XYZ file of C-alpha atoms in Angstrom:
112
model
C 2.518 -19.943 13.870
C -0.512 -17.647 13.773
C 1.400 -14.590 12.526
C 2.726 -16.195 9.281
C -0.745 -17.527 8.479
C -2.228 -14.076 9.074
C 0.407 -12.432 6.869
C -0.251 -14.937 4.080
C -4.002 -14.367 4.351
C -3.611 -10.583 4.289
C -1.189 -10.753 1.344
C -3.588 -13.031 -0.554
C -6.532 -10.732 0.018
C -4.517 -7.700 -1.054
C -3.307 -9.500 -4.162
C -6.921 -10.331 -5.049
C -7.919 -6.692 -4.566
C -5.017 -5.624 -6.772
C -6.009 -8.050 -9.502
C -9.581 -6.738 -9.406
C -8.325 -3.163 -9.635
C -6.104 -3.968 -12.598
C -8.959 -5.704 -14.410
C -11.252 -2.725 -13.806
C -8.561 -0.296 -14.964
C -7.976 -2.263 -18.176
C -11.690 -2.364 -18.920
C -12.114 1.355 -18.280
C -9.018 2.161 -20.335
C -10.406 0.232 -23.293
C -13.590 2.323 -23.155
C -11.792 5.661 -22.934
C -8.233 6.290 -24.057
C -7.519 9.395 -21.952
C -6.941 9.063 -18.201
C -10.221 9.863 -16.488
C -10.690 10.555 -12.787
C -12.094 7.054 -12.352
C -9.039 5.479 -13.960
C -6.733 7.530 -11.735
C -8.704 6.341 -8.700
C -8.241 2.741 -9.808
C -4.507 3.324 -10.326
C -4.243 4.820 -6.833
C -6.194 1.909 -5.341
C -3.842 -0.513 -7.081
C -0.771 1.298 -5.715
C -2.232 1.220 -2.200
C -3.041 -2.494 -2.457
C 0.455 -3.296 -3.771
C 2.113 -1.396 -0.924
C -0.058 -3.143 1.681
C 0.758 -6.522 0.137
C 4.497 -5.778 0.247
C 4.171 -4.590 3.857
C 2.412 -7.872 4.695
C 5.270 -9.864 3.142
C 7.933 -8.005 5.141
C 8.311 -9.294 8.695
C 9.789 -6.013 9.935
C 6.588 -4.065 9.178
C 3.389 -4.561 11.183
C 0.832 -4.349 8.384
C -2.079 -3.752 10.771
C -0.362 -0.720 12.348
C 0.484 1.174 9.151
C -2.135 3.022 7.107
C -1.607 3.643 3.389
C -3.465 6.143 1.210
C -2.672 7.189 -2.358
C -3.812 10.180 -4.404
C -2.441 10.870 -7.868
C 0.535 8.599 -7.176
C 1.451 10.380 -3.923
C 1.449 7.925 -1.025
C 0.762 8.895 2.576
C 1.789 6.509 5.337
C 0.218 6.894 8.776
C -0.100 5.060 12.072
C 2.065 4.325 15.064
C 5.213 2.250 15.415
C 7.617 1.609 18.277
C 10.749 2.135 16.158
C 12.340 4.419 13.591
C 13.530 1.280 11.808
C 9.972 0.115 11.072
C 8.967 3.640 10.015
C 11.882 3.839 7.568
C 11.308 0.307 6.242
C 7.618 1.030 5.530
C 8.679 4.067 3.492
C 11.408 2.155 1.621
C 8.894 -0.520 0.625
C 6.344 2.054 -0.564
C 8.930 3.729 -2.799
C 9.569 0.439 -4.659
C 6.003 0.117 -5.958
C 5.520 1.127 -9.604
C 3.438 4.283 -10.040
C 4.526 5.896 -6.758
C 5.602 9.489 -7.400
C 6.480 10.347 -3.796
C 5.903 9.155 -0.229
C 4.822 11.290 2.706
C 5.749 9.401 5.867
C 3.458 10.534 8.714
C 4.051 7.439 10.843
C 4.518 8.416 14.480
C 7.175 6.642 16.540
C 6.137 6.081 20.129
C 7.116 3.611 22.832
C 4.611 0.899 23.723
């Protein structure tokens, strides 16, 4: 019972962060038509938030165990997992997010 509530809470918070990032990106884009470093940072933050939200929705990925960082559309996954299946699933999910150019999967598989 606690785990679904936690996943919903995490997904909600990540969705809120994503919405804030999108709003900020739109506002910055209206002020300057070319893609500034700040706008790229906002895009990367939005990609990261979207990946974390999708990880939270997927029951096969432990969202608290997987780290996500994005720079210029390149996503790096990190953390520890007990299975190759979870490692692969986290990467598959990341690749589905719009704006992702590539994924570097540095998740380490180790037994508990």
